[in-house]
Amino acid sequence: MKRVLVGLLALGLGLGLAQQAPLKIGVVVSATGPAASLGIPERNTLVLLEEQVNRRGGVAGRPVQFVIIDDASDTTQAVRATRRLVQEDQALAIIGTTTTPASLGMIDVVAEAGVPKISLAANLEIVFPVDEKRRWVFKTPQTEQQMSQPIVRDMAASGVKTAAYIGFNDAYGEGWARAFEAAAREAGIQVVASERFARTDTSVAGQILRILSRNPDAVLIGGSGTAPVLPQRTLRERGYRGLIYQTHGVANPDFLRVGGDVVVGTRLPAGPVLVFDQLPPDFPNRQVATSYVQQYESRFGIGSYSTFGGHAYDAWAILRPALERALRREQTTNLAAFRRVLRDELEATRSVVGTHGIFNMSPTDHLGLRFNEAAVMVEIVKTPAGKLDWKLLRTFR
């Protein structure tokens, strides 16, 4: 009888939740196109979170609905999707998108409508400076300025005196070029060549030949997804034997799959979640990172997690408590007012432990991550079983 009563109670709670108007959160991710290896784990993570949240009673007793749109790794489609989510779906907030150029393109839309947005892309300019437009924008991935530090420190420790750079010919690649050159200059490392390539290029032979003519001790490739395999493969095919570095934009299983033996020995900075099981026991977000990976792999398969899904997880870790606080202050029926209150509560985020670090926002910092907690240095290695994997080289705490 007790079991029957419990079952009826659970059913009643479920019906009650279903009868409540959902809290709509708009999501734009790159689930197809060149950035798909980043956007798919972001989408999967939010699908998983929606199921978990609603199974446990929603937020403040209301169900959550993630309205997810694929922008196909295209800025125009990302902007169009954002307008739809803001105007037609009347989303309370926006999460997305995956890539830097598209995330930058979305800023005008959310600022004009007064809708808070949490970006899943890396570029510092997405949130800095916090002006009249960017006051509506927050983000979870580490910036190129933060992630240049581990690279340059590792280069210096390895005796690198000269380095070359080749990166995307868009905002992501340009942001990395500026950040890396500044960090390298401060460390006394000379950048002797700086080249660009498109995400969809099939050859970078000319750029690599120019880099090789300068004989650098190390090369940094500033790209994301699987596209950065191309310049690395070309470097190796042309006989380059120096150190090769990538950015945190390649920290996903598809990069290992596409790169194969060519990427063995690659060094890169990454969020701690990438090597969650190798972190020191007292690392501040090891427990959260481990829990996320276990949840993700139980649904999508062993070895399927990546740092990019972690960025989506962290976006919700920030947004959920902000929603709860905002719901105590304002009704969602007054949409414009609620969005303003929610923006203020996101900016008030303090001590939120995510998969990538601890978030402490402020009126001048809409990322809120500290470099020493949010970055580790890793190397791609081949295990005795012949599998490619990530190996923790050092932390910076």
mmCIF file of C-alpha atoms in Angstrom:
data_model
loop_
_atom_site.group_PDB
_atom_site.id
_atom_site.type_symbol
_atom_site.label_atom_id
_atom_site.label_comp_id
_atom_site.label_asym_id
_atom_site.label_seq_id
_atom_site.Cartn_x
_atom_site.Cartn_y
_atom_site.Cartn_z
ATOM 1 C CA MET A 1 0.000 0.000 0.000
ATOM 2 C CA LYS A 2 2.852 2.353 0.894
ATOM 3 C CA ARG A 3 4.436 1.765 -2.515
ATOM 4 C CA VAL A 4 1.142 2.539 -4.231
ATOM 5 C CA LEU A 5 0.819 5.807 -2.316
ATOM 6 C CA VAL A 6 4.371 6.803 -3.159
ATOM 7 C CA GLY A 7 3.746 6.007 -6.811
ATOM 8 C CA LEU A 8 0.562 8.070 -6.845
ATOM 9 C CA LEU A 9 2.342 10.949 -5.136
ATOM 10 C CA ALA A 10 5.150 10.848 -7.694
ATOM 11 C CA LEU A 11 2.588 10.764 -10.488
ATOM 12 C CA GLY A 12 0.813 13.742 -8.983
ATOM 13 C CA LEU A 13 4.043 15.701 -8.735
ATOM 14 C CA GLY A 14 4.843 14.810 -12.327
ATOM 15 C CA LEU A 15 1.414 15.970 -13.520
ATOM 16 C CA GLY A 16 1.761 19.156 -11.498
ATOM 17 C CA LEU A 17 5.127 19.894 -13.074
ATOM 18 C CA ALA A 18 3.790 19.189 -16.547
ATOM 19 C CA GLN A 19 0.918 21.662 -15.987
ATOM 20 C CA GLN A 20 3.291 24.511 -15.176
ATOM 21 C CA ALA A 21 4.457 26.837 -17.951
ATOM 22 C CA PRO A 22 8.008 25.799 -18.844
ATOM 23 C CA LEU A 23 10.990 28.035 -18.305
ATOM 24 C CA LYS A 24 12.212 28.374 -21.886
ATOM 25 C CA ILE A 25 15.935 28.673 -22.437
ATOM 26 C CA GLY A 26 17.092 29.238 -26.003
ATOM 27 C CA VAL A 27 20.132 27.272 -27.133
ATOM 28 C CA VAL A 28 22.207 27.740 -30.292
ATOM 29 C CA VAL A 29 24.987 25.222 -30.975
ATOM 30 C CA SER A 30 27.000 24.035 -33.967
ATOM 31 C CA ALA A 31 25.772 20.442 -34.167
ATOM 32 C CA THR A 32 26.720 20.206 -37.848
ATOM 33 C CA GLY A 33 29.390 21.836 -40.003
ATOM 34 C CA PRO A 34 33.106 22.347 -39.244
ATOM 35 C CA ALA A 35 32.499 22.880 -35.504
ATOM 36 C CA ALA A 36 30.252 19.836 -35.029
ATOM 37 C CA SER A 37 32.779 17.991 -32.870
ATOM 38 C CA LEU A 38 32.384 20.864 -30.393
ATOM 39 C CA GLY A 39 28.670 21.503 -30.722
ATOM 40 C CA ILE A 40 27.442 17.909 -30.483
ATOM 41 C CA PRO A 41 28.675 17.349 -26.899
ATOM 42 C CA GLU A 42 27.254 20.763 -25.962
ATOM 43 C CA ARG A 43 23.842 19.763 -27.323
ATOM 44 C CA ASN A 44 24.032 16.312 -25.728
ATOM 45 C CA THR A 45 24.887 17.798 -22.352
ATOM 46 C CA LEU A 46 21.896 20.120 -22.380
ATOM 47 C CA VAL A 47 19.564 17.316 -23.465
ATOM 48 C CA LEU A 48 20.859 15.280 -20.538
ATOM 49 C CA LEU A 49 20.476 18.195 -18.115
ATOM 50 C CA GLU A 50 16.912 18.937 -19.205
ATOM 51 C CA GLU A 51 15.905 15.353 -18.490
ATOM 52 C CA GLN A 52 17.616 15.352 -15.096
ATOM 53 C CA VAL A 53 16.250 18.708 -13.976
ATOM 54 C CA ASN A 54 12.658 17.926 -14.899
ATOM 55 C CA ARG A 55 12.846 14.451 -13.394
ATOM 56 C CA ARG A 56 13.860 16.090 -10.104
ATOM 57 C CA GLY A 57 11.103 18.675 -10.042
ATOM 58 C CA GLY A 58 12.313 21.395 -12.392
ATOM 59 C CA VAL A 59 13.417 24.815 -11.175
ATOM 60 C CA ALA A 60 11.272 26.338 -8.440
ATOM 61 C CA GLY A 61 8.636 23.727 -9.295
ATOM 62 C CA ARG A 62 8.524 24.607 -12.992
ATOM 63 C CA PRO A 63 9.778 22.470 -15.886
ATOM 64 C CA VAL A 64 12.717 23.641 -17.957
ATOM 65 C CA GLN A 65 12.663 23.530 -21.739
ATOM 66 C CA PHE A 66 15.850 23.952 -23.754
ATOM 67 C CA VAL A 67 14.804 25.077 -27.248
ATOM 68 C CA ILE A 68 17.855 23.899 -29.213
ATOM 69 C CA ILE A 69 18.704 25.136 -32.711
ATOM 70 C CA ASP A 70 21.660 23.999 -34.830
ATOM 71 C CA ASP A 71 23.429 26.909 -36.545
ATOM 72 C CA ALA A 72 25.472 24.563 -38.798
ATOM 73 C CA SER A 73 28.666 26.412 -37.755
ATOM 74 C CA ASP A 74 27.440 29.476 -39.662
ATOM 75 C CA THR A 75 27.269 33.003 -38.237
ATOM 76 C CA THR A 76 24.245 34.075 -40.301
ATOM 77 C CA GLN A 77 22.250 31.060 -39.153
ATOM 78 C CA ALA A 78 23.296 31.673 -35.539
ATOM 79 C CA VAL A 79 22.025 35.246 -35.681
ATOM 80 C CA ARG A 80 18.780 34.131 -37.327
ATOM 81 C CA ALA A 81 18.274 31.432 -34.700
ATOM 82 C CA THR A 82 18.869 33.931 -31.908
ATOM 83 C CA ARG A 83 16.223 36.284 -33.286
ATOM 84 C CA ARG A 84 13.736 33.432 -33.427
ATOM 85 C CA LEU A 85 14.448 32.320 -29.883
ATOM 86 C CA VAL A 86 14.174 35.859 -28.553
ATOM 87 C CA GLN A 87 11.118 37.001 -30.496
ATOM 88 C CA GLU A 88 9.049 33.902 -31.274
ATOM 89 C CA ASP A 89 9.978 31.487 -28.485
ATOM 90 C CA GLN A 90 10.332 34.303 -25.941
ATOM 91 C CA ALA A 91 13.266 32.627 -24.278
ATOM 92 C CA LEU A 92 14.231 33.902 -20.849
ATOM 93 C CA ALA A 93 17.926 33.543 -21.695
ATOM 94 C CA ILE A 94 20.178 32.259 -24.470
ATOM 95 C CA ILE A 95 22.988 29.716 -24.237
ATOM 96 C CA GLY A 96 25.380 29.666 -27.189
ATOM 97 C CA THR A 97 26.833 29.467 -29.573
ATOM 98 C CA THR A 98 29.797 27.175 -30.142
ATOM 99 C CA THR A 99 32.104 29.313 -32.287
ATOM 100 C CA THR A 100 33.643 32.731 -31.696
ATOM 101 C CA PRO A 101 32.530 34.497 -34.929
ATOM 102 C CA ALA A 102 28.908 33.428 -34.459
ATOM 103 C CA SER A 103 28.908 34.281 -30.745
ATOM 104 C CA LEU A 104 30.161 37.760 -31.587
ATOM 105 C CA GLY A 105 27.435 38.064 -34.217
ATOM 106 C CA MET A 106 24.730 37.270 -31.665
ATOM 107 C CA ILE A 107 25.666 40.126 -29.323
ATOM 108 C CA ASP A 108 23.713 42.850 -31.140
ATOM 109 C CA VAL A 109 20.556 40.713 -31.136
ATOM 110 C CA VAL A 110 20.534 39.930 -27.415
ATOM 111 C CA ALA A 111 21.613 43.438 -26.442
ATOM 112 C CA GLU A 112 18.851 45.048 -28.507
ATOM 113 C CA ALA A 113 16.226 42.705 -27.033
ATOM 114 C CA GLY A 114 17.629 42.858 -23.488
ATOM 115 C CA VAL A 115 18.120 39.098 -23.141
ATOM 116 C CA PRO A 116 20.998 37.607 -21.111
ATOM 117 C CA LYS A 117 23.251 35.236 -23.038
ATOM 118 C CA ILE A 118 25.907 32.750 -21.935
ATOM 119 C CA SER A 119 28.365 32.058 -24.744
ATOM 120 C CA LEU A 120 30.136 28.724 -25.216
ATOM 121 C CA ALA A 121 32.974 30.266 -27.259
ATOM 122 C CA ALA A 122 36.426 31.334 -26.131
ATOM 123 C CA ASN A 123 37.250 34.802 -27.498
ATOM 124 C CA LEU A 124 37.793 37.506 -24.874
ATOM 125 C CA GLU A 125 35.968 40.108 -26.982
ATOM 126 C CA ILE A 126 32.698 38.249 -26.468
ATOM 127 C CA VAL A 127 32.562 39.631 -22.913
ATOM 128 C CA PHE A 128 35.191 42.369 -22.754
ATOM 129 C CA PRO A 129 34.955 45.226 -22.255
ATOM 130 C CA VAL A 130 31.621 45.055 -20.423
ATOM 131 C CA ASP A 131 29.932 47.902 -22.292
ATOM 132 C CA GLU A 132 26.260 48.655 -22.975
ATOM 133 C CA LYS A 133 25.988 45.667 -25.309
ATOM 134 C CA ARG A 134 28.234 43.187 -23.509
ATOM 135 C CA ARG A 135 26.515 43.814 -20.178
ATOM 136 C CA TRP A 136 24.016 41.221 -21.464
ATOM 137 C CA VAL A 137 26.672 38.654 -22.358
ATOM 138 C CA PHE A 138 28.468 36.084 -20.184
ATOM 139 C CA LYS A 139 30.608 33.060 -21.092
ATOM 140 C CA THR A 140 32.055 29.859 -19.656
ATOM 141 C CA PRO A 141 35.146 28.912 -21.764
ATOM 142 C CA GLN A 142 38.586 30.173 -20.840
ATOM 143 C CA THR A 143 39.897 33.049 -22.959
ATOM 144 C CA GLU A 144 42.863 32.902 -25.313
ATOM 145 C CA GLN A 145 44.698 35.277 -22.963
ATOM 146 C CA GLN A 146 44.320 32.821 -20.086
ATOM 147 C CA MET A 147 45.272 29.796 -22.171
ATOM 148 C CA SER A 148 48.307 31.450 -23.747
ATOM 149 C CA GLN A 149 49.981 31.450 -20.347
ATOM 150 C CA PRO A 150 50.312 27.642 -19.993
ATOM 151 C CA ILE A 151 51.628 27.382 -23.554
ATOM 152 C CA VAL A 152 54.284 30.049 -23.118
ATOM 153 C CA ARG A 153 55.333 28.674 -19.728
ATOM 154 C CA ASP A 154 55.731 25.214 -21.239
ATOM 155 C CA MET A 155 57.682 26.608 -24.189
ATOM 156 C CA ALA A 156 60.038 28.481 -21.883
ATOM 157 C CA ALA A 157 60.564 25.405 -19.700
ATOM 158 C CA SER A 158 61.357 23.396 -22.876
ATOM 159 C CA GLY A 159 64.011 25.843 -24.041
ATOM 160 C CA VAL A 160 61.986 27.354 -26.893
ATOM 161 C CA LYS A 161 63.503 30.628 -28.145
ATOM 162 C CA THR A 162 61.597 31.087 -31.416
ATOM 163 C CA ALA A 163 58.030 30.136 -32.325
ATOM 164 C CA ALA A 164 55.650 30.365 -35.264
ATOM 165 C CA TYR A 165 51.882 30.699 -35.333
ATOM 166 C CA ILE A 166 49.253 29.506 -37.810
ATOM 167 C CA GLY A 167 45.582 30.026 -36.998
ATOM 168 C CA PHE A 168 42.060 30.426 -38.361
ATOM 169 C CA ASN A 169 41.472 33.505 -40.515
ATOM 170 C CA ASP A 170 38.580 34.606 -38.298
ATOM 171 C CA ALA A 171 38.016 36.129 -34.866
ATOM 172 C CA TYR A 172 39.160 32.971 -33.066
ATOM 173 C CA GLY A 173 42.455 32.801 -34.934
ATOM 174 C CA GLU A 174 43.111 36.536 -34.715
ATOM 175 C CA GLY A 175 42.370 36.597 -30.995
ATOM 176 C CA TRP A 176 44.824 33.784 -30.416
ATOM 177 C CA ALA A 177 47.486 35.474 -32.558
ATOM 178 C CA ARG A 178 47.305 38.645 -30.460
ATOM 179 C CA ALA A 179 47.239 36.823 -27.133
ATOM 180 C CA PHE A 180 50.053 34.434 -27.993
ATOM 181 C CA GLU A 181 52.332 37.119 -29.421
ATOM 182 C CA ALA A 182 51.861 39.268 -26.313
ATOM 183 C CA ALA A 183 52.537 36.356 -23.927
ATOM 184 C CA ALA A 184 55.524 35.176 -25.970
ATOM 185 C CA ARG A 185 57.051 38.652 -26.066
ATOM 186 C CA GLU A 186 56.763 38.952 -22.295
ATOM 187 C CA ALA A 187 58.503 35.572 -21.899
ATOM 188 C CA GLY A 188 61.323 36.520 -24.271
ATOM 189 C CA ILE A 189 60.179 34.146 -27.043
ATOM 190 C CA GLN A 190 60.362 35.560 -30.572
ATOM 191 C CA VAL A 191 57.421 34.867 -32.901
ATOM 192 C CA VAL A 192 59.131 34.568 -36.282
ATOM 193 C CA ALA A 193 56.104 33.774 -38.489
ATOM 194 C CA SER A 194 52.328 34.272 -38.331
ATOM 195 C CA GLU A 195 50.055 32.593 -40.898
ATOM 196 C CA ARG A 196 46.302 32.045 -41.398
ATOM 197 C CA PHE A 197 44.045 29.382 -42.921
ATOM 198 C CA ALA A 198 40.308 28.875 -43.353
ATOM 199 C CA ARG A 199 38.344 26.304 -41.364
ATOM 200 C CA THR A 200 37.375 24.580 -44.623
ATOM 201 C CA ASP A 201 40.776 24.680 -46.369
ATOM 202 C CA THR A 202 42.101 21.442 -47.849
ATOM 203 C CA SER A 203 45.720 22.594 -48.202
ATOM 204 C CA VAL A 204 48.036 24.822 -46.169
ATOM 205 C CA ALA A 205 51.255 23.930 -47.974
ATOM 206 C CA GLY A 206 52.193 27.524 -48.765
ATOM 207 C CA GLN A 207 51.750 28.702 -45.205
ATOM 208 C CA ILE A 208 53.730 25.756 -43.799
ATOM 209 C CA LEU A 209 56.600 26.300 -46.226
ATOM 210 C CA ARG A 210 56.860 29.918 -45.085
ATOM 211 C CA ILE A 211 56.895 28.788 -41.440
ATOM 212 C CA LEU A 212 59.559 26.148 -42.102
ATOM 213 C CA SER A 213 61.751 28.721 -43.827
ATOM 214 C CA ARG A 214 62.049 30.486 -40.458
ATOM 215 C CA ASN A 215 63.077 27.286 -38.632
ATOM 216 C CA PRO A 216 61.102 27.886 -35.401
ATOM 217 C CA ASP A 217 61.699 25.819 -32.271
ATOM 218 C CA ALA A 218 57.925 25.404 -31.822
ATOM 219 C CA VAL A 219 54.676 26.022 -33.696
ATOM 220 C CA LEU A 220 51.294 26.956 -32.203
ATOM 221 C CA ILE A 221 48.181 26.122 -34.244
ATOM 222 C CA GLY A 222 45.260 28.392 -33.365
ATOM 223 C CA GLY A 223 42.125 26.521 -34.345
ATOM 224 C CA SER A 224 39.295 24.416 -32.998
ATOM 225 C CA GLY A 225 37.495 21.176 -33.801
ATOM 226 C CA THR A 226 39.251 18.850 -36.254
ATOM 227 C CA ALA A 227 40.407 21.432 -38.820
ATOM 228 C CA PRO A 228 43.731 22.058 -36.967
ATOM 229 C CA VAL A 229 44.833 18.521 -37.876
ATOM 230 C CA LEU A 230 45.581 19.787 -41.407
ATOM 231 C CA PRO A 231 48.470 22.160 -40.573
ATOM 232 C CA GLN A 232 49.867 19.681 -38.062
ATOM 233 C CA ARG A 233 49.855 16.856 -40.606
ATOM 234 C CA THR A 234 51.458 19.150 -43.180
ATOM 235 C CA LEU A 235 54.192 20.157 -40.738
ATOM 236 C CA ARG A 236 55.051 16.522 -40.055
ATOM 237 C CA GLU A 237 54.882 15.534 -43.724
ATOM 238 C CA ARG A 238 57.317 18.336 -44.519
ATOM 239 C CA GLY A 239 59.756 16.988 -41.948
ATOM 240 C CA TYR A 240 59.213 19.369 -39.040
ATOM 241 C CA ARG A 241 60.479 17.805 -35.799
ATOM 242 C CA GLY A 242 60.001 20.684 -33.355
ATOM 243 C CA LEU A 243 57.336 21.027 -30.675
ATOM 244 C CA ILE A 244 53.743 21.488 -31.866
ATOM 245 C CA TYR A 245 51.132 23.130 -29.650
ATOM 246 C CA GLN A 246 47.371 23.362 -30.142
ATOM 247 C CA THR A 247 44.751 25.423 -28.295
ATOM 248 C CA HIS A 248 42.001 24.231 -25.977
ATOM 249 C CA GLY A 249 39.763 24.304 -29.053
ATOM 250 C CA VAL A 250 40.883 20.768 -30.014
ATOM 251 C CA ALA A 251 40.212 19.054 -26.679
ATOM 252 C CA ASN A 252 37.702 16.550 -28.047
ATOM 253 C CA PRO A 253 37.759 12.854 -29.069
ATOM 254 C CA ASP A 254 37.274 13.634 -32.761
ATOM 255 C CA PHE A 255 40.578 15.496 -32.900
ATOM 256 C CA LEU A 256 42.329 12.331 -31.719
ATOM 257 C CA ARG A 257 40.355 10.177 -34.148
ATOM 258 C CA VAL A 258 41.041 12.376 -37.189
ATOM 259 C CA GLY A 259 44.636 13.169 -36.245
ATOM 260 C CA GLY A 260 45.800 9.653 -35.391
ATOM 261 C CA ASP A 261 49.540 9.186 -34.969
ATOM 262 C CA VAL A 262 50.199 12.627 -36.475
ATOM 263 C CA VAL A 263 49.021 14.351 -33.276
ATOM 264 C CA VAL A 264 50.959 12.179 -30.801
ATOM 265 C CA GLY A 265 53.206 14.455 -28.743
ATOM 266 C CA THR A 266 50.993 17.517 -29.212
ATOM 267 C CA ARG A 267 50.835 19.789 -26.173
ATOM 268 C CA LEU A 268 47.869 21.987 -25.337
ATOM 269 C CA PRO A 269 46.211 23.854 -22.487
ATOM 270 C CA ALA A 270 42.824 22.508 -21.460
ATOM 271 C CA GLY A 271 40.122 22.776 -18.860
ATOM 272 C CA PRO A 272 40.668 20.432 -15.893
ATOM 273 C CA VAL A 273 37.693 18.245 -16.872
ATOM 274 C CA LEU A 274 39.685 16.818 -19.796
ATOM 275 C CA VAL A 275 41.946 14.914 -17.372
ATOM 276 C CA PHE A 276 39.513 14.730 -14.451
ATOM 277 C CA ASP A 277 40.851 11.380 -13.216
ATOM 278 C CA GLN A 278 44.478 12.595 -13.232
ATOM 279 C CA LEU A 279 43.886 15.746 -11.171
ATOM 280 C CA PRO A 280 45.326 15.973 -7.640
ATOM 281 C CA PRO A 281 42.801 14.827 -5.000
ATOM 282 C CA ASP A 282 42.481 18.379 -3.631
ATOM 283 C CA PHE A 283 41.929 20.057 -7.016
ATOM 284 C CA PRO A 284 38.906 22.343 -6.420
ATOM 285 C CA ASN A 285 36.625 21.091 -9.188
ATOM 286 C CA ARG A 286 37.744 17.468 -9.484
ATOM 287 C CA GLN A 287 34.542 16.174 -7.874
ATOM 288 C CA VAL A 288 32.228 18.176 -10.147
ATOM 289 C CA ALA A 289 34.229 17.250 -13.260
ATOM 290 C CA THR A 290 34.186 13.561 -12.324
ATOM 291 C CA SER A 291 30.437 13.604 -11.700
ATOM 292 C CA TYR A 292 29.771 15.268 -15.061
ATOM 293 C CA VAL A 293 31.929 12.815 -17.007
ATOM 294 C CA GLN A 294 30.246 9.849 -15.338
ATOM 295 C CA GLN A 295 26.788 11.201 -16.158
ATOM 296 C CA TYR A 296 27.727 11.966 -19.760
ATOM 297 C CA GLU A 297 29.431 8.652 -20.441
ATOM 298 C CA SER A 298 26.595 6.669 -18.881
ATOM 299 C CA ARG A 299 24.311 8.171 -21.535
ATOM 300 C CA PHE A 300 26.553 8.616 -24.562
ATOM 301 C CA GLY A 301 29.300 6.010 -24.134
ATOM 302 C CA ILE A 302 32.721 5.595 -22.570
ATOM 303 C CA GLY A 303 35.264 8.063 -23.926
ATOM 304 C CA SER A 304 32.619 10.322 -25.497
ATOM 305 C CA TYR A 305 33.008 13.312 -23.174
ATOM 306 C CA SER A 306 34.918 16.471 -24.062
ATOM 307 C CA THR A 307 35.666 19.844 -22.554
ATOM 308 C CA PHE A 308 33.016 21.410 -24.780
ATOM 309 C CA GLY A 309 30.166 19.545 -23.168
ATOM 310 C CA GLY A 310 31.680 20.774 -19.912
ATOM 311 C CA HIS A 311 31.232 24.380 -21.054
ATOM 312 C CA ALA A 312 27.511 23.718 -21.566
ATOM 313 C CA TYR A 313 27.297 22.020 -18.167
ATOM 314 C CA ASP A 314 28.935 25.061 -16.583
ATOM 315 C CA ALA A 315 26.536 27.417 -18.371
ATOM 316 C CA TRP A 316 23.622 25.660 -16.683
ATOM 317 C CA ALA A 317 25.474 25.526 -13.347
ATOM 318 C CA ILE A 318 25.581 29.333 -13.509
ATOM 319 C CA LEU A 319 22.123 29.869 -14.999
ATOM 320 C CA ARG A 320 20.103 27.612 -12.702
ATOM 321 C CA PRO A 321 20.786 29.400 -9.382
ATOM 322 C CA ALA A 322 20.410 32.749 -11.149
ATOM 323 C CA LEU A 323 16.980 31.616 -12.398
ATOM 324 C CA GLU A 324 15.973 30.542 -8.897
ATOM 325 C CA ARG A 325 16.961 33.904 -7.445
ATOM 326 C CA ALA A 326 15.282 35.819 -10.262
ATOM 327 C CA LEU A 327 12.025 33.879 -9.825
ATOM 328 C CA ARG A 328 11.884 35.076 -6.225
ATOM 329 C CA ARG A 329 12.137 38.676 -7.418
ATOM 330 C CA GLU A 330 10.074 38.868 -10.606
ATOM 331 C CA GLN A 331 7.300 37.082 -12.533
ATOM 332 C CA THR A 332 8.109 35.589 -15.924
ATOM 333 C CA THR A 333 4.864 37.042 -17.277
ATOM 334 C CA ASN A 334 6.646 40.389 -17.266
ATOM 335 C CA LEU A 335 9.218 39.127 -19.736
ATOM 336 C CA ALA A 336 11.332 42.251 -20.183
ATOM 337 C CA ALA A 337 11.575 42.854 -16.442
ATOM 338 C CA PHE A 338 12.396 39.213 -15.722
ATOM 339 C CA ARG A 339 15.179 39.205 -18.295
ATOM 340 C CA ARG A 340 16.691 42.303 -16.654
ATOM 341 C CA VAL A 341 16.537 40.723 -13.206
ATOM 342 C CA LEU A 342 18.040 37.491 -14.540
ATOM 343 C CA ARG A 343 20.915 39.453 -16.083
ATOM 344 C CA ASP A 344 21.612 41.060 -12.719
ATOM 345 C CA GLU A 345 21.548 37.682 -10.970
ATOM 346 C CA LEU A 346 23.983 36.188 -13.482
ATOM 347 C CA GLU A 347 26.346 39.064 -12.796
ATOM 348 C CA ALA A 348 25.988 38.307 -9.072
ATOM 349 C CA THR A 349 27.272 34.737 -9.560
ATOM 350 C CA ARG A 350 29.726 33.788 -6.828
ATOM 351 C CA SER A 351 31.601 30.587 -5.974
ATOM 352 C CA VAL A 352 29.895 28.357 -8.551
ATOM 353 C CA VAL A 353 32.060 25.268 -8.997
ATOM 354 C CA GLY A 354 31.936 23.998 -12.575
ATOM 355 C CA THR A 355 33.765 21.407 -14.613
ATOM 356 C CA HIS A 356 36.318 24.005 -15.736
ATOM 357 C CA GLY A 357 36.834 26.003 -12.558
ATOM 358 C CA ILE A 358 35.148 28.257 -10.022
ATOM 359 C CA PHE A 359 33.032 31.119 -11.419
ATOM 360 C CA ASN A 360 32.937 34.518 -9.713
ATOM 361 C CA MET A 361 31.294 37.140 -11.927
ATOM 362 C CA SER A 362 31.393 40.894 -11.405
ATOM 363 C CA PRO A 363 30.228 44.035 -13.247
ATOM 364 C CA THR A 364 33.600 44.106 -15.046
ATOM 365 C CA ASP A 365 34.199 40.345 -15.446
ATOM 366 C CA HIS A 366 31.527 38.231 -17.150
ATOM 367 C CA LEU A 367 33.668 35.082 -17.165
ATOM 368 C CA GLY A 368 34.917 34.959 -13.611
ATOM 369 C CA LEU A 369 37.491 32.181 -13.964
ATOM 370 C CA ARG A 370 41.002 32.342 -12.524
ATOM 371 C CA PHE A 371 43.743 30.986 -14.768
ATOM 372 C CA ASN A 372 45.378 28.817 -12.109
ATOM 373 C CA GLU A 373 42.135 26.912 -11.421
ATOM 374 C CA ALA A 374 40.810 26.775 -14.970
ATOM 375 C CA ALA A 375 43.824 25.582 -16.967
ATOM 376 C CA VAL A 376 46.090 22.550 -17.017
ATOM 377 C CA MET A 377 48.733 21.509 -19.528
ATOM 378 C CA VAL A 378 48.278 18.178 -21.285
ATOM 379 C CA GLU A 379 50.009 16.086 -23.919
ATOM 380 C CA ILE A 380 48.554 13.637 -26.423
ATOM 381 C CA VAL A 381 50.125 10.216 -25.875
ATOM 382 C CA LYS A 382 49.747 6.717 -27.278
ATOM 383 C CA THR A 383 48.975 4.113 -24.645
ATOM 384 C CA PRO A 384 50.528 0.611 -24.614
ATOM 385 C CA ALA A 385 47.223 -0.607 -26.044
ATOM 386 C CA GLY A 386 47.697 1.672 -29.057
ATOM 387 C CA LYS A 387 44.985 4.169 -28.074
ATOM 388 C CA LEU A 388 45.479 7.934 -28.152
ATOM 389 C CA ASP A 389 44.775 9.677 -24.860
ATOM 390 C CA TRP A 390 45.308 12.886 -22.882
ATOM 391 C CA LYS A 391 48.101 12.967 -20.291
ATOM 392 C CA LEU A 392 48.299 15.620 -17.582
ATOM 393 C CA LEU A 393 51.670 17.379 -17.678
ATOM 394 C CA ARG A 394 51.189 20.025 -15.002
ATOM 395 C CA THR A 395 48.706 22.137 -13.090
ATOM 396 C CA PHE A 396 49.238 25.772 -12.158
ATOM 397 C CA ARG A 397 47.828 26.050 -8.632
#
